[in-house]
Amino acid sequence: LLRYKLLLDPFFPKATSPLATRPAIPRPSLLALAATLLPGLLLTALYALWPGQIVALVFGPAYADPGRLLALVGLATTLYAAVNIWLNYALSLEQRAYVVVLAAIVIAQVTAMLLFHQRLESIAWAMLAAAVAANVAGALLLLMRASRGAIKA
């Protein structure tokens, strides 16, 4: 689009001006992150406050109180949903560095789960650590690229 803007700008300045003022990160990507994270974080807060009651409501008396496990896994899965948005955004930009970093994070997560699988809470912490690392990597790699103005229009 940038090439077309350079060619068309002299002839159609009003039509091409939105290309110049386009935000670094497309608004739909930010809205998708917000729409993914806000409900998930709200549910995670509910999981943290009332884990036993939620499990009893959904499954009945068949399961014991999950304690902190429900909130940890809820937060991890919410953050995994945000990772999916970062991944799609990186792929749309042909930003392979994020894909490579994400692959390394997945390998680290699987390794942590294999090494520390004795307790379910340890597995939940490995999931959460990987989800946080993948989101931080997405924000750093993709937002830094956007701030440098290197995003392909």
JSON list of C-alpha atoms in Angstrom, two decimals:
[
{"chain": "A", "resi": 1, "resn": "LEU", "atom": "CA", "xyz": [0.00, 0.00, 0.00]},
{"chain": "A", "resi": 2, "resn": "LEU", "atom": "CA", "xyz": [2.86, 2.36, 0.70]},
{"chain": "A", "resi": 3, "resn": "ARG", "atom": "CA", "xyz": [4.03, 2.09, -2.92]},
{"chain": "A", "resi": 4, "resn": "TYR", "atom": "CA", "xyz": [0.55, 2.90, -4.13]},
{"chain": "A", "resi": 5, "resn": "LYS", "atom": "CA", "xyz": [0.40, 5.88, -1.80]},
{"chain": "A", "resi": 6, "resn": "LEU", "atom": "CA", "xyz": [3.59, 7.27, -3.27]},
{"chain": "A", "resi": 7, "resn": "LEU", "atom": "CA", "xyz": [2.23, 6.85, -6.79]},
{"chain": "A", "resi": 8, "resn": "LEU", "atom": "CA", "xyz": [-1.29, 8.08, -6.10]},
{"chain": "A", "resi": 9, "resn": "ASP", "atom": "CA", "xyz": [-0.60, 10.85, -3.58]},
{"chain": "A", "resi": 10, "resn": "PRO", "atom": "CA", "xyz": [0.04, 13.60, -6.14]},
{"chain": "A", "resi": 11, "resn": "PHE", "atom": "CA", "xyz": [-3.24, 12.79, -7.91]},
{"chain": "A", "resi": 12, "resn": "PHE", "atom": "CA", "xyz": [-5.52, 11.82, -5.01]},
{"chain": "A", "resi": 13, "resn": "PRO", "atom": "CA", "xyz": [-4.16, 13.39, -1.80]},
{"chain": "A", "resi": 14, "resn": "LYS", "atom": "CA", "xyz": [-7.42, 13.12, 0.17]},
{"chain": "A", "resi": 15, "resn": "ALA", "atom": "CA", "xyz": [-7.86, 9.45, -0.71]},
{"chain": "A", "resi": 16, "resn": "THR", "atom": "CA", "xyz": [-4.31, 8.51, 0.29]},
{"chain": "A", "resi": 17, "resn": "SER", "atom": "CA", "xyz": [-4.03, 10.64, 3.46]},
{"chain": "A", "resi": 18, "resn": "PRO", "atom": "CA", "xyz": [-5.48, 7.90, 5.73]},
{"chain": "A", "resi": 19, "resn": "LEU", "atom": "CA", "xyz": [-2.50, 5.73, 4.77]},
{"chain": "A", "resi": 20, "resn": "ALA", "atom": "CA", "xyz": [-0.13, 8.29, 6.22]},
{"chain": "A", "resi": 21, "resn": "THR", "atom": "CA", "xyz": [-2.04, 8.61, 9.48]},
{"chain": "A", "resi": 22, "resn": "ARG", "atom": "CA", "xyz": [-2.55, 4.88, 10.00]},
{"chain": "A", "resi": 23, "resn": "PRO", "atom": "CA", "xyz": [-1.68, 3.88, 13.58]},
{"chain": "A", "resi": 24, "resn": "ALA", "atom": "CA", "xyz": [1.40, 1.74, 14.09]},
{"chain": "A", "resi": 25, "resn": "ILE", "atom": "CA", "xyz": [-0.69, -1.18, 15.36]},
{"chain": "A", "resi": 26, "resn": "PRO", "atom": "CA", "xyz": [-4.02, -1.60, 13.60]},
{"chain": "A", "resi": 27, "resn": "ARG", "atom": "CA", "xyz": [-7.00, -0.74, 15.79]},
{"chain": "A", "resi": 28, "resn": "PRO", "atom": "CA", "xyz": [-8.64, -4.16, 15.20]},
{"chain": "A", "resi": 29, "resn": "SER", "atom": "CA", "xyz": [-5.60, -5.86, 16.72]},
{"chain": "A", "resi": 30, "resn": "LEU", "atom": "CA", "xyz": [-5.79, -3.73, 19.84]},
{"chain": "A", "resi": 31, "resn": "LEU", "atom": "CA", "xyz": [-9.55, -4.25, 20.06]},
{"chain": "A", "resi": 32, "resn": "ALA", "atom": "CA", "xyz": [-9.06, -8.00, 19.67]},
{"chain": "A", "resi": 33, "resn": "LEU", "atom": "CA", "xyz": [-6.53, -7.99, 22.51]},
{"chain": "A", "resi": 34, "resn": "ALA", "atom": "CA", "xyz": [-8.91, -6.03, 24.72]},
{"chain": "A", "resi": 35, "resn": "ALA", "atom": "CA", "xyz": [-11.89, -8.22, 23.82]},
{"chain": "A", "resi": 36, "resn": "THR", "atom": "CA", "xyz": [-9.83, -11.31, 24.62]},
{"chain": "A", "resi": 37, "resn": "LEU", "atom": "CA", "xyz": [-8.13, -10.16, 27.80]},
{"chain": "A", "resi": 38, "resn": "LEU", "atom": "CA", "xyz": [-10.88, -8.24, 29.61]},
{"chain": "A", "resi": 39, "resn": "PRO", "atom": "CA", "xyz": [-13.48, -11.03, 29.93]},
{"chain": "A", "resi": 40, "resn": "GLY", "atom": "CA", "xyz": [-10.78, -13.61, 30.60]},
{"chain": "A", "resi": 41, "resn": "LEU", "atom": "CA", "xyz": [-9.23, -11.52, 33.35]},
{"chain": "A", "resi": 42, "resn": "LEU", "atom": "CA", "xyz": [-12.66, -10.92, 34.88]},
{"chain": "A", "resi": 43, "resn": "LEU", "atom": "CA", "xyz": [-13.35, -14.66, 34.91]},
{"chain": "A", "resi": 44, "resn": "THR", "atom": "CA", "xyz": [-9.89, -15.30, 36.35]},
{"chain": "A", "resi": 45, "resn": "ALA", "atom": "CA", "xyz": [-10.65, -12.90, 39.19]},
{"chain": "A", "resi": 46, "resn": "LEU", "atom": "CA", "xyz": [-13.87, -14.81, 39.88]},
{"chain": "A", "resi": 47, "resn": "TYR", "atom": "CA", "xyz": [-11.92, -18.10, 39.80]},
{"chain": "A", "resi": 48, "resn": "ALA", "atom": "CA", "xyz": [-9.46, -16.69, 42.32]},
{"chain": "A", "resi": 49, "resn": "LEU", "atom": "CA", "xyz": [-12.19, -15.42, 44.65]},
{"chain": "A", "resi": 50, "resn": "TRP", "atom": "CA", "xyz": [-14.56, -18.41, 44.58]},
{"chain": "A", "resi": 51, "resn": "PRO", "atom": "CA", "xyz": [-12.83, -21.49, 43.09]},
{"chain": "A", "resi": 52, "resn": "GLY", "atom": "CA", "xyz": [-14.63, -24.06, 45.22]},
{"chain": "A", "resi": 53, "resn": "GLN", "atom": "CA", "xyz": [-18.07, -22.60, 44.65]},
{"chain": "A", "resi": 54, "resn": "ILE", "atom": "CA", "xyz": [-17.55, -22.36, 40.87]},
{"chain": "A", "resi": 55, "resn": "VAL", "atom": "CA", "xyz": [-16.36, -25.96, 40.59]},
{"chain": "A", "resi": 56, "resn": "ALA", "atom": "CA", "xyz": [-19.24, -27.18, 42.80]},
{"chain": "A", "resi": 57, "resn": "LEU", "atom": "CA", "xyz": [-21.72, -25.22, 40.68]},
{"chain": "A", "resi": 58, "resn": "VAL", "atom": "CA", "xyz": [-20.40, -26.59, 37.39]},
{"chain": "A", "resi": 59, "resn": "PHE", "atom": "CA", "xyz": [-19.44, -30.16, 38.35]},
{"chain": "A", "resi": 60, "resn": "GLY", "atom": "CA", "xyz": [-21.33, -30.84, 41.55]},
{"chain": "A", "resi": 61, "resn": "PRO", "atom": "CA", "xyz": [-19.73, -32.56, 44.54]},
{"chain": "A", "resi": 62, "resn": "ALA", "atom": "CA", "xyz": [-17.64, -34.91, 42.35]},
{"chain": "A", "resi": 63, "resn": "TYR", "atom": "CA", "xyz": [-14.52, -32.70, 42.55]},
{"chain": "A", "resi": 64, "resn": "ALA", "atom": "CA", "xyz": [-12.60, -31.36, 45.50]},
{"chain": "A", "resi": 65, "resn": "ASP", "atom": "CA", "xyz": [-11.87, -27.67, 45.95]},
{"chain": "A", "resi": 66, "resn": "PRO", "atom": "CA", "xyz": [-9.29, -26.76, 43.27]},
{"chain": "A", "resi": 67, "resn": "GLY", "atom": "CA", "xyz": [-7.78, -23.96, 45.32]},
{"chain": "A", "resi": 68, "resn": "ARG", "atom": "CA", "xyz": [-5.44, -21.67, 43.43]},
{"chain": "A", "resi": 69, "resn": "LEU", "atom": "CA", "xyz": [-5.21, -24.08, 40.51]},
{"chain": "A", "resi": 70, "resn": "LEU", "atom": "CA", "xyz": [-8.38, -22.83, 38.83]},
{"chain": "A", "resi": 71, "resn": "ALA", "atom": "CA", "xyz": [-7.24, -19.19, 38.87]},
{"chain": "A", "resi": 72, "resn": "LEU", "atom": "CA", "xyz": [-3.73, -20.05, 37.61]},
{"chain": "A", "resi": 73, "resn": "VAL", "atom": "CA", "xyz": [-5.02, -22.13, 34.71]},
{"chain": "A", "resi": 74, "resn": "GLY", "atom": "CA", "xyz": [-7.73, -19.56, 33.95]},
{"chain": "A", "resi": 75, "resn": "LEU", "atom": "CA", "xyz": [-5.15, -16.78, 33.75]},
{"chain": "A", "resi": 76, "resn": "ALA", "atom": "CA", "xyz": [-2.81, -18.91, 31.64]},
{"chain": "A", "resi": 77, "resn": "THR", "atom": "CA", "xyz": [-5.54, -19.78, 29.12]},
{"chain": "A", "resi": 78, "resn": "THR", "atom": "CA", "xyz": [-6.62, -16.14, 28.90]},
{"chain": "A", "resi": 79, "resn": "LEU", "atom": "CA", "xyz": [-3.05, -15.15, 28.15]},
{"chain": "A", "resi": 80, "resn": "TYR", "atom": "CA", "xyz": [-2.79, -17.99, 25.59]},
{"chain": "A", "resi": 81, "resn": "ALA", "atom": "CA", "xyz": [-5.72, -16.40, 23.75]},
{"chain": "A", "resi": 82, "resn": "ALA", "atom": "CA", "xyz": [-3.77, -13.13, 23.61]},
{"chain": "A", "resi": 83, "resn": "VAL", "atom": "CA", "xyz": [-0.73, -15.05, 22.32]},
{"chain": "A", "resi": 84, "resn": "ASN", "atom": "CA", "xyz": [-2.90, -16.27, 19.46]},
{"chain": "A", "resi": 85, "resn": "ILE", "atom": "CA", "xyz": [-3.63, -12.65, 18.53]},
{"chain": "A", "resi": 86, "resn": "TRP", "atom": "CA", "xyz": [0.06, -11.71, 18.73]},
{"chain": "A", "resi": 87, "resn": "LEU", "atom": "CA", "xyz": [0.90, -14.74, 16.57]},
{"chain": "A", "resi": 88, "resn": "ASN", "atom": "CA", "xyz": [-1.66, -13.86, 13.91]},
{"chain": "A", "resi": 89, "resn": "TYR", "atom": "CA", "xyz": [-0.44, -10.27, 13.92]},
{"chain": "A", "resi": 90, "resn": "ALA", "atom": "CA", "xyz": [3.19, -11.39, 13.58]},
{"chain": "A", "resi": 91, "resn": "LEU", "atom": "CA", "xyz": [2.29, -13.74, 10.74]},
{"chain": "A", "resi": 92, "resn": "SER", "atom": "CA", "xyz": [0.42, -10.97, 8.93]},
{"chain": "A", "resi": 93, "resn": "LEU", "atom": "CA", "xyz": [3.56, -8.84, 9.14]},
{"chain": "A", "resi": 94, "resn": "GLU", "atom": "CA", "xyz": [5.78, -11.77, 8.14]},
{"chain": "A", "resi": 95, "resn": "GLN", "atom": "CA", "xyz": [7.62, -11.20, 11.43]},
{"chain": "A", "resi": 96, "resn": "ARG", "atom": "CA", "xyz": [9.34, -14.55, 11.82]},
{"chain": "A", "resi": 97, "resn": "ALA", "atom": "CA", "xyz": [11.31, -13.55, 14.90]},
{"chain": "A", "resi": 98, "resn": "TYR", "atom": "CA", "xyz": [8.20, -13.83, 17.08]},
{"chain": "A", "resi": 99, "resn": "VAL", "atom": "CA", "xyz": [7.43, -17.28, 15.69]},
{"chain": "A", "resi": 100, "resn": "VAL", "atom": "CA", "xyz": [10.95, -18.44, 16.56]},
{"chain": "A", "resi": 101, "resn": "VAL", "atom": "CA", "xyz": [10.75, -16.97, 20.07]},
{"chain": "A", "resi": 102, "resn": "LEU", "atom": "CA", "xyz": [7.33, -18.54, 20.54]},
{"chain": "A", "resi": 103, "resn": "ALA", "atom": "CA", "xyz": [8.67, -21.95, 19.50]},
{"chain": "A", "resi": 104, "resn": "ALA", "atom": "CA", "xyz": [11.47, -21.60, 22.08]},
{"chain": "A", "resi": 105, "resn": "ILE", "atom": "CA", "xyz": [8.92, -20.67, 24.76]},
{"chain": "A", "resi": 106, "resn": "VAL", "atom": "CA", "xyz": [6.82, -23.75, 23.91]},
{"chain": "A", "resi": 107, "resn": "ILE", "atom": "CA", "xyz": [9.90, -25.97, 24.18]},
{"chain": "A", "resi": 108, "resn": "ALA", "atom": "CA", "xyz": [10.74, -24.38, 27.54]},
{"chain": "A", "resi": 109, "resn": "GLN", "atom": "CA", "xyz": [7.18, -24.92, 28.76]},
{"chain": "A", "resi": 110, "resn": "VAL", "atom": "CA", "xyz": [7.13, -28.58, 27.76]},
{"chain": "A", "resi": 111, "resn": "THR", "atom": "CA", "xyz": [10.52, -29.07, 29.41]},
{"chain": "A", "resi": 112, "resn": "ALA", "atom": "CA", "xyz": [9.29, -27.43, 32.62]},
{"chain": "A", "resi": 113, "resn": "MET", "atom": "CA", "xyz": [6.20, -29.63, 32.62]},
{"chain": "A", "resi": 114, "resn": "LEU", "atom": "CA", "xyz": [8.30, -32.75, 32.16]},
{"chain": "A", "resi": 115, "resn": "LEU", "atom": "CA", "xyz": [10.71, -31.77, 34.93]},
{"chain": "A", "resi": 116, "resn": "PHE", "atom": "CA", "xyz": [8.16, -30.48, 37.46]},
{"chain": "A", "resi": 117, "resn": "HIS", "atom": "CA", "xyz": [5.09, -32.63, 36.92]},
{"chain": "A", "resi": 118, "resn": "GLN", "atom": "CA", "xyz": [4.76, -34.01, 40.43]},
{"chain": "A", "resi": 119, "resn": "ARG", "atom": "CA", "xyz": [2.13, -31.41, 41.41]},
{"chain": "A", "resi": 120, "resn": "LEU", "atom": "CA", "xyz": [-0.66, -29.98, 39.28]},
{"chain": "A", "resi": 121, "resn": "GLU", "atom": "CA", "xyz": [0.12, -26.53, 40.63]},
{"chain": "A", "resi": 122, "resn": "SER", "atom": "CA", "xyz": [3.65, -26.77, 39.17]},
{"chain": "A", "resi": 123, "resn": "ILE", "atom": "CA", "xyz": [2.21, -27.52, 35.74]},
{"chain": "A", "resi": 124, "resn": "ALA", "atom": "CA", "xyz": [-0.15, -24.55, 36.08]},
{"chain": "A", "resi": 125, "resn": "TRP", "atom": "CA", "xyz": [2.80, -22.30, 36.99]},
{"chain": "A", "resi": 126, "resn": "ALA", "atom": "CA", "xyz": [4.71, -23.56, 33.91]},
{"chain": "A", "resi": 127, "resn": "MET", "atom": "CA", "xyz": [1.69, -22.74, 31.75]},
{"chain": "A", "resi": 128, "resn": "LEU", "atom": "CA", "xyz": [1.38, -19.29, 33.28]},
{"chain": "A", "resi": 129, "resn": "ALA", "atom": "CA", "xyz": [5.09, -18.53, 32.91]},
{"chain": "A", "resi": 130, "resn": "ALA", "atom": "CA", "xyz": [5.02, -19.53, 29.24]},
{"chain": "A", "resi": 131, "resn": "ALA", "atom": "CA", "xyz": [1.90, -17.46, 28.58]},
{"chain": "A", "resi": 132, "resn": "VAL", "atom": "CA", "xyz": [3.38, -14.38, 30.24]},
{"chain": "A", "resi": 133, "resn": "ALA", "atom": "CA", "xyz": [6.70, -14.82, 28.39]},
{"chain": "A", "resi": 134, "resn": "ALA", "atom": "CA", "xyz": [4.93, -15.21, 25.04]},
{"chain": "A", "resi": 135, "resn": "ASN", "atom": "CA", "xyz": [2.84, -12.07, 25.61]},
{"chain": "A", "resi": 136, "resn": "VAL", "atom": "CA", "xyz": [5.84, -10.04, 26.72]},
{"chain": "A", "resi": 137, "resn": "ALA", "atom": "CA", "xyz": [7.78, -11.25, 23.68]},
{"chain": "A", "resi": 138, "resn": "GLY", "atom": "CA", "xyz": [4.87, -10.35, 21.41]},
{"chain": "A", "resi": 139, "resn": "ALA", "atom": "CA", "xyz": [4.54, -6.89, 22.88]},
{"chain": "A", "resi": 140, "resn": "LEU", "atom": "CA", "xyz": [8.28, -6.21, 22.77]},
{"chain": "A", "resi": 141, "resn": "LEU", "atom": "CA", "xyz": [8.98, -7.59, 19.32]},
{"chain": "A", "resi": 142, "resn": "LEU", "atom": "CA", "xyz": [5.88, -6.30, 17.58]},
{"chain": "A", "resi": 143, "resn": "LEU", "atom": "CA", "xyz": [5.44, -3.00, 19.38]},
{"chain": "A", "resi": 144, "resn": "MET", "atom": "CA", "xyz": [9.14, -2.15, 19.03]},
{"chain": "A", "resi": 145, "resn": "ARG", "atom": "CA", "xyz": [8.82, -2.84, 15.32]},
{"chain": "A", "resi": 146, "resn": "ALA", "atom": "CA", "xyz": [5.76, -0.61, 15.17]},
{"chain": "A", "resi": 147, "resn": "SER", "atom": "CA", "xyz": [7.50, 2.20, 17.06]},
{"chain": "A", "resi": 148, "resn": "ARG", "atom": "CA", "xyz": [10.34, 2.12, 14.56]},
{"chain": "A", "resi": 149, "resn": "GLY", "atom": "CA", "xyz": [7.81, 2.61, 11.78]},
{"chain": "A", "resi": 150, "resn": "ALA", "atom": "CA", "xyz": [8.86, -0.55, 9.98]},
{"chain": "A", "resi": 151, "resn": "ILE", "atom": "CA", "xyz": [5.37, -2.02, 9.68]},
{"chain": "A", "resi": 152, "resn": "LYS", "atom": "CA", "xyz": [4.41, -2.82, 6.13]},
{"chain": "A", "resi": 153, "resn": "ALA", "atom": "CA", "xyz": [1.29, -0.90, 5.23]}
]
